[in-house]
Amino acid sequence: MAQRIDVKDLNIYYGDFLAVQDVSMTIDPQSVTAFIGPSGCGKSTFLRTLNRMHEVIPGARVEGTVEMEGVDLYGDDIDPVAVRRNVGMVFQRPNPFPTMSIRDNVLAGVRLNNRRISKSAAEELVEASLRGANLWNEVKDRLDRPGSGLSGGQQQRLCIARAIAVKPQVLLMDEPCSALDPISTLAIEDLIGELKQDYTIVIVTHNMQQAARVSDRTAFFNIAGTGKPGRLIEMNETSTIFSTPAEQATEDYVSAPFLVRASQDVAAVGT
Ligand SMILES: Nc1ncnc2c1ncn2[C@@H]1O[C@H](COP(=O)(O)OP(=O)(O)OP(=O)(O)O)[C@@H](O)[C@H]1O
Ligand SMILES: [Mg+2]
């Protein structure tokens, strides 16, 4: 079910602005790949090219290829809507539909895709997706209550349930824990560890401990200054990136204390 992704020579533009330059990488199936790097280096931008969400911004475009199991997602005959169905996304802030019930939130993506399913099949899908997101036991008695009545961590797991209900093959997560408390964060991290049995997972995180805990491979992106494009500096096994990276810039980033790294982030944006 999980799919391998091969990115080749990808340049990513917002209009005339080259935001990310010349990225080539392979993302392994049934594994977790982490993207790290200072603010503004293009992690989110690059992530959104993996399910063709980038191009929904007017003027935004890419050069190069993103192949999934050898098929270029940017090929002429590829339907971007089908790509987004196949490659699900979870965002930084949990974004359940607030007035919709927990059940309807889980089914929202499926209904958007116009898939007709019977009532009993829908019930099964709701349970399986909520179990998959480690949320079932906490919500099984209140499926008709609004999704907004859940805690932040529960809402994020609800969003993960919504994403996996459409049975994607790849799951992209952009800082999925940054709005969560430590307990909810650990719950999501555990869940990511389980989901990788079935999915190809890519996670953007500013939390080095999180990257080290959840990912198999890590890609470090960097930016030379404002107006310059972000670049992939190196990618390797996570343990290697954190212990013996090949590039000095990687070493400086991963070994800097959090506050130094945060101020570097600000400096990278401010220069
Ligand atoms: N919609 C947009 N239109 C124009 N430029 C954009 C847009 N979104 C992002 N950018 C620019 O693209 C570059 C990369 O931004 P991006 O959000 O991908 O960085 P990031 O690494 O995800 O940063 P952060 O860690 O702060 O989330 C930045 O220079 C940013 O200003
Ligand atoms: Mg971002």
PDB file of C-alpha atoms and ligand atoms in Angstrom:
ATOM      1  CA  MET A   1       0.000   0.000   0.000  1.00  0.00           C
ATOM      2  CA  ALA A   2       2.770   2.434   0.882  1.00  0.00           C
ATOM      3  CA  GLN A   3       4.593   3.999  -2.022  1.00  0.00           C
ATOM      4  CA  ARG A   4       8.128   5.049  -2.779  1.00  0.00           C
ATOM      5  CA  ILE A   5       8.635   8.634  -3.910  1.00  0.00           C
ATOM      6  CA  ASP A   6      11.493   9.803  -6.122  1.00  0.00           C
ATOM      7  CA  VAL A   7      11.975  13.533  -6.469  1.00  0.00           C
ATOM      8  CA  LYS A   8      14.310  14.638  -9.248  1.00  0.00           C
ATOM      9  CA  ASP A   9      15.761  18.100  -9.876  1.00  0.00           C
ATOM     10  CA  LEU A  10      12.801  19.918  -8.375  1.00  0.00           C
ATOM     11  CA  ASN A  11      12.673  23.718  -8.475  1.00  0.00           C
ATOM     12  CA  ILE A  12       9.702  25.323  -6.760  1.00  0.00           C
ATOM     13  CA  TYR A  13       8.461  28.799  -7.598  1.00  0.00           C
ATOM     14  CA  TYR A  14       5.973  31.325  -6.274  1.00  0.00           C
ATOM     15  CA  GLY A  15       5.642  33.465  -9.412  1.00  0.00           C
ATOM     16  CA  ASP A  16       9.171  34.638 -10.198  1.00  0.00           C
ATOM     17  CA  PHE A  17      10.484  33.755  -6.744  1.00  0.00           C
ATOM     18  CA  LEU A  18      12.498  30.544  -6.633  1.00  0.00           C
ATOM     19  CA  ALA A  19      11.638  29.321  -3.131  1.00  0.00           C
ATOM     20  CA  VAL A  20      13.323  25.895  -3.235  1.00  0.00           C
ATOM     21  CA  GLN A  21      16.093  24.909  -5.612  1.00  0.00           C
ATOM     22  CA  ASP A  22      17.200  21.641  -7.128  1.00  0.00           C
ATOM     23  CA  VAL A  23      15.923  19.025  -4.715  1.00  0.00           C
ATOM     24  CA  SER A  24      16.462  15.361  -5.491  1.00  0.00           C
ATOM     25  CA  MET A  25      15.600  12.706  -2.922  1.00  0.00           C
ATOM     26  CA  THR A  26      14.069   9.310  -2.420  1.00  0.00           C
ATOM     27  CA  ILE A  27      11.427   8.773   0.249  1.00  0.00           C
ATOM     28  CA  ASP A  28      11.125   5.143   1.283  1.00  0.00           C
ATOM     29  CA  PRO A  29       7.786   3.367   1.689  1.00  0.00           C
ATOM     30  CA  GLN A  30       6.701   2.137   5.116  1.00  0.00           C
ATOM     31  CA  SER A  31       9.036   4.501   6.854  1.00  0.00           C
ATOM     32  CA  VAL A  32       9.006   7.948   8.411  1.00  0.00           C
ATOM     33  CA  THR A  33      11.019  10.708   6.770  1.00  0.00           C
ATOM     34  CA  ALA A  34      11.561  13.945   8.711  1.00  0.00           C
ATOM     35  CA  PHE A  35      12.220  17.362   7.166  1.00  0.00           C
ATOM     36  CA  ILE A  36      14.136  19.760   9.390  1.00  0.00           C
ATOM     37  CA  GLY A  37      15.720  23.174   8.882  1.00  0.00           C
ATOM     38  CA  PRO A  38      15.358  26.844   9.782  1.00  0.00           C
ATOM     39  CA  SER A  39      12.153  28.787   9.245  1.00  0.00           C
ATOM     40  CA  GLY A  40      11.686  29.898   5.652  1.00  0.00           C
ATOM     41  CA  CYS A  41      13.954  27.249   4.096  1.00  0.00           C
ATOM     42  CA  GLY A  42      11.013  25.760   2.219  1.00  0.00           C
ATOM     43  CA  LYS A  43      10.027  22.638   4.167  1.00  0.00           C
ATOM     44  CA  SER A  44       6.286  23.300   3.892  1.00  0.00           C
ATOM     45  CA  THR A  45       6.614  24.447   0.301  1.00  0.00           C
ATOM     46  CA  PHE A  46       8.443  21.280  -0.673  1.00  0.00           C
ATOM     47  CA  LEU A  47       6.015  19.092   1.297  1.00  0.00           C
ATOM     48  CA  ARG A  48       3.064  20.587  -0.613  1.00  0.00           C
ATOM     49  CA  THR A  49       4.628  19.685  -3.956  1.00  0.00           C
ATOM     50  CA  LEU A  50       4.360  16.021  -2.983  1.00  0.00           C
ATOM     51  CA  ASN A  51       0.567  16.094  -3.311  1.00  0.00           C
ATOM     52  CA  ARG A  52       0.208  18.949  -5.794  1.00  0.00           C
ATOM     53  CA  MET A  53      -1.162  21.324  -3.176  1.00  0.00           C
ATOM     54  CA  HIS A  54       1.545  23.873  -4.028  1.00  0.00           C
ATOM     55  CA  GLU A  55      -0.003  24.776  -7.362  1.00  0.00           C
ATOM     56  CA  VAL A  56      -3.339  25.842  -5.853  1.00  0.00           C
ATOM     57  CA  ILE A  57      -1.599  29.153  -5.035  1.00  0.00           C
ATOM     58  CA  PRO A  58      -1.889  31.473  -8.072  1.00  0.00           C
ATOM     59  CA  GLY A  59       1.428  31.678  -9.934  1.00  0.00           C
ATOM     60  CA  ALA A  60       2.929  28.765  -8.025  1.00  0.00           C
ATOM     61  CA  ARG A  61       4.627  26.097 -10.129  1.00  0.00           C
ATOM     62  CA  VAL A  62       7.372  23.494 -10.193  1.00  0.00           C
ATOM     63  CA  GLU A  63      10.057  22.255 -12.564  1.00  0.00           C
ATOM     64  CA  GLY A  64      11.363  18.709 -12.320  1.00  0.00           C
ATOM     65  CA  THR A  65       9.593  15.479 -11.427  1.00  0.00           C
ATOM     66  CA  VAL A  66       7.985  13.806  -8.438  1.00  0.00           C
ATOM     67  CA  GLU A  67       7.573  10.118  -9.182  1.00  0.00           C
ATOM     68  CA  MET A  68       5.462   7.780  -7.139  1.00  0.00           C
ATOM     69  CA  GLU A  69       6.337   4.177  -7.914  1.00  0.00           C
ATOM     70  CA  GLY A  70       7.790   5.467 -11.174  1.00  0.00           C
ATOM     71  CA  VAL A  71       4.777   7.574 -12.247  1.00  0.00           C
ATOM     72  CA  ASP A  72       5.373  11.336 -12.481  1.00  0.00           C
ATOM     73  CA  LEU A  73       2.702  13.108 -10.413  1.00  0.00           C
ATOM     74  CA  TYR A  74       3.165  16.117 -12.687  1.00  0.00           C
ATOM     75  CA  GLY A  75       2.605  14.145 -15.886  1.00  0.00           C
ATOM     76  CA  ASP A  76       0.092  15.524 -18.408  1.00  0.00           C
ATOM     77  CA  ASP A  77      -2.453  12.779 -17.827  1.00  0.00           C
ATOM     78  CA  ILE A  78      -2.409  12.944 -14.032  1.00  0.00           C
ATOM     79  CA  ASP A  79      -5.450  14.313 -12.193  1.00  0.00           C
ATOM     80  CA  PRO A  80      -4.288  16.441  -9.217  1.00  0.00           C
ATOM     81  CA  VAL A  81      -7.453  15.575  -7.312  1.00  0.00           C
ATOM     82  CA  ALA A  82      -6.575  11.882  -7.544  1.00  0.00           C
ATOM     83  CA  VAL A  83      -3.053  12.678  -6.364  1.00  0.00           C
ATOM     84  CA  ARG A  84      -4.412  14.460  -3.276  1.00  0.00           C
ATOM     85  CA  ARG A  85      -6.651  11.487  -2.529  1.00  0.00           C
ATOM     86  CA  ASN A  86      -3.613   9.238  -2.654  1.00  0.00           C
ATOM     87  CA  VAL A  87      -1.383  11.540  -0.680  1.00  0.00           C
ATOM     88  CA  GLY A  88      -3.145  12.772   2.448  1.00  0.00           C
ATOM     89  CA  MET A  89      -2.137  15.777   4.494  1.00  0.00           C
ATOM     90  CA  VAL A  90      -2.329  16.758   8.151  1.00  0.00           C
ATOM     91  CA  PHE A  91      -1.663  20.367   9.073  1.00  0.00           C
ATOM     92  CA  GLN A  92      -0.044  22.232  11.936  1.00  0.00           C
ATOM     93  CA  ARG A  93      -3.279  23.302  13.595  1.00  0.00           C
ATOM     94  CA  PRO A  94      -5.926  20.635  14.023  1.00  0.00           C
ATOM     95  CA  ASN A  95      -8.670  21.708  11.618  1.00  0.00           C
ATOM     96  CA  PRO A  96     -11.739  19.538  12.109  1.00  0.00           C
ATOM     97  CA  PHE A  97     -14.956  20.988  10.701  1.00  0.00           C
ATOM     98  CA  PRO A  98     -16.225  22.530  13.951  1.00  0.00           C
ATOM     99  CA  THR A  99     -19.965  22.074  13.604  1.00  0.00           C
ATOM    100  CA  MET A 100     -19.731  18.628  12.044  1.00  0.00           C
ATOM    101  CA  SER A 101     -20.040  15.576  14.277  1.00  0.00           C
ATOM    102  CA  ILE A 102     -17.015  13.405  15.001  1.00  0.00           C
ATOM    103  CA  ARG A 103     -18.475  10.759  12.703  1.00  0.00           C
ATOM    104  CA  ASP A 104     -19.066  13.200   9.848  1.00  0.00           C
ATOM    105  CA  ASN A 105     -15.589  14.635  10.275  1.00  0.00           C
ATOM    106  CA  VAL A 106     -14.100  11.202   9.700  1.00  0.00           C
ATOM    107  CA  LEU A 107     -16.276  10.729   6.614  1.00  0.00           C
ATOM    108  CA  ALA A 108     -15.772  14.253   5.245  1.00  0.00           C
ATOM    109  CA  GLY A 109     -12.927  13.365   2.879  1.00  0.00           C
ATOM    110  CA  VAL A 110     -14.703  10.267   1.615  1.00  0.00           C
ATOM    111  CA  ARG A 111     -17.846  12.280   0.876  1.00  0.00           C
ATOM    112  CA  LEU A 112     -15.826  15.003  -0.830  1.00  0.00           C
ATOM    113  CA  ASN A 113     -14.492  12.359  -3.152  1.00  0.00           C
ATOM    114  CA  ASN A 114     -18.102  11.449  -3.992  1.00  0.00           C
ATOM    115  CA  ARG A 115     -17.656   7.877  -2.935  1.00  0.00           C
ATOM    116  CA  ARG A 116     -21.041   6.351  -2.242  1.00  0.00           C
ATOM    117  CA  ILE A 117     -21.007   4.032   0.710  1.00  0.00           C
ATOM    118  CA  SER A 118     -23.749   2.248   2.582  1.00  0.00           C
ATOM    119  CA  LYS A 119     -24.597   3.178   6.151  1.00  0.00           C
ATOM    120  CA  SER A 120     -23.043   0.027   7.548  1.00  0.00           C
ATOM    121  CA  ALA A 121     -19.892   0.451   5.451  1.00  0.00           C
ATOM    122  CA  ALA A 122     -19.673   4.041   6.695  1.00  0.00           C
ATOM    123  CA  GLU A 123     -19.954   2.873  10.308  1.00  0.00           C
ATOM    124  CA  GLU A 124     -17.189   0.350   9.748  1.00  0.00           C
ATOM    125  CA  LEU A 125     -14.984   2.933   8.103  1.00  0.00           C
ATOM    126  CA  VAL A 126     -15.538   5.393  10.956  1.00  0.00           C
ATOM    127  CA  GLU A 127     -14.545   2.801  13.524  1.00  0.00           C
ATOM    128  CA  ALA A 128     -11.537   1.528  11.576  1.00  0.00           C
ATOM    129  CA  SER A 129     -10.252   5.049  10.927  1.00  0.00           C
ATOM    130  CA  LEU A 130     -10.713   6.148  14.536  1.00  0.00           C
ATOM    131  CA  ARG A 131      -9.017   2.968  15.734  1.00  0.00           C
ATOM    132  CA  GLY A 132      -6.217   3.618  13.261  1.00  0.00           C
ATOM    133  CA  ALA A 133      -5.794   7.083  14.727  1.00  0.00           C
ATOM    134  CA  ASN A 134      -5.847   5.746  18.309  1.00  0.00           C
ATOM    135  CA  LEU A 135      -8.961   7.740  19.108  1.00  0.00           C
ATOM    136  CA  TRP A 136     -11.770   5.187  19.049  1.00  0.00           C
ATOM    137  CA  ASN A 137     -11.926   4.412  22.753  1.00  0.00           C
ATOM    138  CA  GLU A 138     -12.066   8.075  23.668  1.00  0.00           C
ATOM    139  CA  VAL A 139     -14.910   8.996  21.297  1.00  0.00           C
ATOM    140  CA  LYS A 140     -16.932   5.854  20.573  1.00  0.00           C
ATOM    141  CA  ASP A 141     -19.735   6.983  22.880  1.00  0.00           C
ATOM    142  CA  ARG A 142     -20.027  10.457  21.393  1.00  0.00           C
ATOM    143  CA  LEU A 143     -19.701  10.086  17.646  1.00  0.00           C
ATOM    144  CA  ASP A 144     -22.634  12.468  17.114  1.00  0.00           C
ATOM    145  CA  ARG A 145     -21.082  15.298  19.094  1.00  0.00           C
ATOM    146  CA  PRO A 146     -19.191  18.078  17.314  1.00  0.00           C
ATOM    147  CA  GLY A 147     -15.504  17.601  16.561  1.00  0.00           C
ATOM    148  CA  SER A 148     -14.769  20.974  18.156  1.00  0.00           C
ATOM    149  CA  GLY A 149     -15.657  19.504  21.564  1.00  0.00           C
ATOM    150  CA  LEU A 150     -12.447  17.450  21.621  1.00  0.00           C
ATOM    151  CA  SER A 151      -9.094  18.442  23.124  1.00  0.00           C
ATOM    152  CA  GLY A 152      -6.380  19.723  20.794  1.00  0.00           C
ATOM    153  CA  GLY A 153      -4.598  16.372  20.754  1.00  0.00           C
ATOM    154  CA  GLN A 154      -7.861  14.531  20.127  1.00  0.00           C
ATOM    155  CA  GLN A 155      -8.741  16.962  17.333  1.00  0.00           C
ATOM    156  CA  GLN A 156      -5.390  16.296  15.676  1.00  0.00           C
ATOM    157  CA  ARG A 157      -5.990  12.548  15.894  1.00  0.00           C
ATOM    158  CA  LEU A 158      -9.463  13.177  14.426  1.00  0.00           C
ATOM    159  CA  CYS A 159      -7.769  14.931  11.503  1.00  0.00           C
ATOM    160  CA  ILE A 160      -5.472  11.940  11.097  1.00  0.00           C
ATOM    161  CA  ALA A 161      -8.533   9.651  11.138  1.00  0.00           C
ATOM    162  CA  ARG A 162     -10.114  11.848   8.431  1.00  0.00           C
ATOM    163  CA  ALA A 163      -6.919  11.637   6.381  1.00  0.00           C
ATOM    164  CA  ILE A 164      -6.616   7.850   6.605  1.00  0.00           C
ATOM    165  CA  ALA A 165     -10.352   7.251   5.991  1.00  0.00           C
ATOM    166  CA  VAL A 166      -9.807   7.943   2.285  1.00  0.00           C
ATOM    167  CA  LYS A 167      -7.120   5.231   2.317  1.00  0.00           C
ATOM    168  CA  PRO A 168      -4.197   7.240   1.047  1.00  0.00           C
ATOM    169  CA  GLN A 169      -0.829   5.657   0.416  1.00  0.00           C
ATOM    170  CA  VAL A 170       1.239   8.538   1.655  1.00  0.00           C
ATOM    171  CA  LEU A 171       0.646  10.792   4.651  1.00  0.00           C
ATOM    172  CA  LEU A 172       2.230  14.241   4.793  1.00  0.00           C
ATOM    173  CA  MET A 173       2.315  16.007   8.158  1.00  0.00           C
ATOM    174  CA  ASP A 174       3.396  19.619   8.540  1.00  0.00           C
ATOM    175  CA  GLU A 175       4.399  20.213  12.168  1.00  0.00           C
ATOM    176  CA  PRO A 176       1.430  18.137  13.383  1.00  0.00           C
ATOM    177  CA  CYS A 177       2.354  18.494  17.052  1.00  0.00           C
ATOM    178  CA  SER A 178       3.384  22.123  17.281  1.00  0.00           C
ATOM    179  CA  ALA A 179       0.023  23.171  18.754  1.00  0.00           C
ATOM    180  CA  LEU A 180      -0.136  20.232  21.177  1.00  0.00           C
ATOM    181  CA  ASP A 181       0.887  19.591  24.771  1.00  0.00           C
ATOM    182  CA  PRO A 182       3.648  17.033  25.504  1.00  0.00           C
ATOM    183  CA  ILE A 183       1.248  14.165  26.310  1.00  0.00           C
ATOM    184  CA  SER A 184      -0.748  14.634  23.113  1.00  0.00           C
ATOM    185  CA  THR A 185       2.517  14.991  21.231  1.00  0.00           C
ATOM    186  CA  LEU A 186       3.715  11.615  22.482  1.00  0.00           C
ATOM    187  CA  ALA A 187       0.338  10.088  21.536  1.00  0.00           C
ATOM    188  CA  ILE A 188       0.740  11.381  17.982  1.00  0.00           C
ATOM    189  CA  GLU A 189       4.341  10.171  17.844  1.00  0.00           C
ATOM    190  CA  ASP A 190       3.272   6.678  18.941  1.00  0.00           C
ATOM    191  CA  LEU A 191       0.588   6.763  16.295  1.00  0.00           C
ATOM    192  CA  ILE A 192       3.088   7.765  13.598  1.00  0.00           C
ATOM    193  CA  GLY A 193       5.216   4.782  14.617  1.00  0.00           C
ATOM    194  CA  GLU A 194       2.218   2.496  14.066  1.00  0.00           C
ATOM    195  CA  LEU A 195       1.016   4.112  10.861  1.00  0.00           C
ATOM    196  CA  LYS A 196       4.345   3.590   9.137  1.00  0.00           C
ATOM    197  CA  GLN A 197       3.535  -0.123   8.884  1.00  0.00           C
ATOM    198  CA  ASP A 198       0.996   0.855   6.244  1.00  0.00           C
ATOM    199  CA  TYR A 199       1.958   4.258   4.913  1.00  0.00           C
ATOM    200  CA  THR A 200       4.815   6.305   3.596  1.00  0.00           C
ATOM    201  CA  ILE A 201       5.032   9.136   6.111  1.00  0.00           C
ATOM    202  CA  VAL A 202       6.716  12.516   5.798  1.00  0.00           C
ATOM    203  CA  ILE A 203       6.776  14.848   8.777  1.00  0.00           C
ATOM    204  CA  VAL A 204       8.047  18.420   9.062  1.00  0.00           C
ATOM    205  CA  THR A 205       9.201  19.257  12.557  1.00  0.00           C
ATOM    206  CA  HIS A 206      11.136  21.946  14.407  1.00  0.00           C
ATOM    207  CA  ASN A 207      11.547  19.580  17.316  1.00  0.00           C
ATOM    208  CA  MET A 208      14.882  17.762  17.018  1.00  0.00           C
ATOM    209  CA  GLN A 209      13.950  15.227  19.687  1.00  0.00           C
ATOM    210  CA  GLN A 210      10.802  14.456  17.765  1.00  0.00           C
ATOM    211  CA  ALA A 211      12.708  13.954  14.516  1.00  0.00           C
ATOM    212  CA  ALA A 212      15.110  11.664  16.353  1.00  0.00           C
ATOM    213  CA  ARG A 213      12.266   9.744  18.021  1.00  0.00           C
ATOM    214  CA  VAL A 214       9.911   9.166  15.116  1.00  0.00           C
ATOM    215  CA  SER A 215      11.861   9.200  11.880  1.00  0.00           C
ATOM    216  CA  ASP A 216      13.956   6.637  10.063  1.00  0.00           C
ATOM    217  CA  ARG A 217      15.537   9.133   7.704  1.00  0.00           C
ATOM    218  CA  THR A 218      16.012  12.870   8.027  1.00  0.00           C
ATOM    219  CA  ALA A 219      16.439  15.560   5.380  1.00  0.00           C
ATOM    220  CA  PHE A 220      18.071  18.831   6.409  1.00  0.00           C
ATOM    221  CA  PHE A 221      17.129  21.936   4.404  1.00  0.00           C
ATOM    222  CA  ASN A 222      18.840  25.287   4.724  1.00  0.00           C
ATOM    223  CA  ILE A 223      18.707  28.776   3.281  1.00  0.00           C
ATOM    224  CA  ALA A 224      21.606  31.159   2.658  1.00  0.00           C
ATOM    225  CA  GLY A 225      19.514  34.273   3.390  1.00  0.00           C
ATOM    226  CA  THR A 226      16.234  36.009   2.611  1.00  0.00           C
ATOM    227  CA  GLY A 227      15.415  35.998  -1.077  1.00  0.00           C
ATOM    228  CA  LYS A 228      17.710  33.022  -1.633  1.00  0.00           C
ATOM    229  CA  PRO A 229      16.187  29.637  -2.378  1.00  0.00           C
ATOM    230  CA  GLY A 230      16.057  26.885   0.195  1.00  0.00           C
ATOM    231  CA  ARG A 231      18.124  23.807  -0.612  1.00  0.00           C
ATOM    232  CA  LEU A 232      18.383  20.235   0.565  1.00  0.00           C
ATOM    233  CA  ILE A 233      21.753  20.068   2.310  1.00  0.00           C
ATOM    234  CA  GLU A 234      21.809  16.386   3.113  1.00  0.00           C
ATOM    235  CA  MET A 235      19.612  13.411   3.790  1.00  0.00           C
ATOM    236  CA  ASN A 236      20.517  10.217   5.579  1.00  0.00           C
ATOM    237  CA  GLU A 237      19.565   7.782   8.303  1.00  0.00           C
ATOM    238  CA  THR A 238      18.272   9.867  11.203  1.00  0.00           C
ATOM    239  CA  SER A 239      20.910   8.475  13.567  1.00  0.00           C
ATOM    240  CA  THR A 240      23.651   9.561  11.147  1.00  0.00           C
ATOM    241  CA  ILE A 241      22.217  13.054  10.679  1.00  0.00           C
ATOM    242  CA  PHE A 242      22.195  13.558  14.430  1.00  0.00           C
ATOM    243  CA  SER A 243      25.566  11.957  15.210  1.00  0.00           C
ATOM    244  CA  THR A 244      27.896  12.222  12.228  1.00  0.00           C
ATOM    245  CA  PRO A 245      26.376  14.381   9.473  1.00  0.00           C
ATOM    246  CA  ALA A 246      28.484  14.990   6.384  1.00  0.00           C
ATOM    247  CA  GLU A 247      27.973  18.755   6.274  1.00  0.00           C
ATOM    248  CA  GLN A 248      29.078  21.327   8.815  1.00  0.00           C
ATOM    249  CA  ALA A 249      25.808  23.264   8.390  1.00  0.00           C
ATOM    250  CA  THR A 250      23.830  20.189   9.429  1.00  0.00           C
ATOM    251  CA  GLU A 251      26.044  19.645  12.442  1.00  0.00           C
ATOM    252  CA  ASP A 252      25.653  23.298  13.480  1.00  0.00           C
ATOM    253  CA  TYR A 253      21.876  23.091  13.152  1.00  0.00           C
ATOM    254  CA  VAL A 254      21.203  19.803  14.908  1.00  0.00           C
ATOM    255  CA  SER A 255      23.670  20.392  17.730  1.00  0.00           C
ATOM    256  CA  ALA A 256      22.713  24.004  18.481  1.00  0.00           C
ATOM    257  CA  PRO A 257      20.765  24.443  21.709  1.00  0.00           C
ATOM    258  CA  PHE A 258      17.114  25.168  21.015  1.00  0.00           C
ATOM    259  CA  LEU A 259      17.331  28.906  21.744  1.00  0.00           C
ATOM    260  CA  VAL A 260      20.324  29.365  19.464  1.00  0.00           C
ATOM    261  CA  ARG A 261      18.551  27.476  16.709  1.00  0.00           C
ATOM    262  CA  ALA A 262      15.423  29.582  17.192  1.00  0.00           C
ATOM    263  CA  SER A 263      17.430  32.808  16.925  1.00  0.00           C
ATOM    264  CA  GLN A 264      19.176  31.448  13.823  1.00  0.00           C
ATOM    265  CA  ASP A 265      15.724  30.870  12.419  1.00  0.00           C
ATOM    266  CA  VAL A 266      14.855  34.502  13.094  1.00  0.00           C
ATOM    267  CA  ALA A 267      18.186  35.649  11.641  1.00  0.00           C
ATOM    268  CA  ALA A 268      17.628  33.585   8.473  1.00  0.00           C
ATOM    269  CA  VAL A 269      14.253  35.252   8.020  1.00  0.00           C
ATOM    270  CA  GLY A 270      15.506  38.728   8.927  1.00  0.00           C
ATOM    271  CA  THR A 271      18.620  38.894   6.751  1.00  0.00           C
TER     272      THR A 271
HETATM  273  N1  LIG B   1       1.968  31.552  -0.589  1.00  0.00           N
HETATM  274  C1  LIG B   1       3.215  32.033  -0.747  1.00  0.00           C
HETATM  275  N2  LIG B   1       3.484  32.996  -1.649  1.00  0.00           N
HETATM  276  C2  LIG B   1       4.739  33.474  -1.816  1.00  0.00           C
HETATM  277  N3  LIG B   1       5.804  33.052  -1.132  1.00  0.00           N
HETATM  278  C3  LIG B   1       5.606  32.094  -0.210  1.00  0.00           C
HETATM  279  C4  LIG B   1       4.310  31.523   0.036  1.00  0.00           C
HETATM  280  N4  LIG B   1       4.421  30.591   1.007  1.00  0.00           N
HETATM  281  C5  LIG B   1       5.727  30.565   1.356  1.00  0.00           C
HETATM  282  N5  LIG B   1       6.437  31.457   0.632  1.00  0.00           N
HETATM  283  C6  LIG B   1       7.886  31.724   0.722  1.00  0.00           C
HETATM  284  O1  LIG B   1       8.589  30.524   0.396  1.00  0.00           O
HETATM  285  C7  LIG B   1       9.713  30.381   1.256  1.00  0.00           C
HETATM  286  C8  LIG B   1       9.618  29.056   1.983  1.00  0.00           C
HETATM  287  O2  LIG B   1       8.514  29.110   2.886  1.00  0.00           O
HETATM  288  P1  LIG B   1       7.988  27.836   3.689  1.00  0.00           P
HETATM  289  O3  LIG B   1       6.727  28.203   4.357  1.00  0.00           O
HETATM  290  O4  LIG B   1       7.970  26.682   2.770  1.00  0.00           O
HETATM  291  O5  LIG B   1       9.172  27.635   4.759  1.00  0.00           O
HETATM  292  P2  LIG B   1       9.237  26.621   5.992  1.00  0.00           P
HETATM  293  O6  LIG B   1      10.574  25.976   5.921  1.00  0.00           O
HETATM  294  O7  LIG B   1       8.043  25.747   6.012  1.00  0.00           O
HETATM  295  O8  LIG B   1       9.225  27.623   7.245  1.00  0.00           O
HETATM  296  P3  LIG B   1       8.578  27.404   8.722  1.00  0.00           P
HETATM  297  O9  LIG B   1       9.556  26.530   9.440  1.00  0.00           O
HETATM  298  O10 LIG B   1       8.548  28.786   9.279  1.00  0.00           O
HETATM  299  O11 LIG B   1       7.226  26.801   8.574  1.00  0.00           O
HETATM  300  C9  LIG B   1       9.730  31.603   2.176  1.00  0.00           C
HETATM  301  O12 LIG B   1      10.575  32.587   1.623  1.00  0.00           O
HETATM  302  C10 LIG B   1       8.293  32.057   2.133  1.00  0.00           C
HETATM  303  O13 LIG B   1       8.197  33.438   2.391  1.00  0.00           O
HETATM  304 MG    MG B   2       6.449  25.469   7.372  1.00  0.00          MG
END
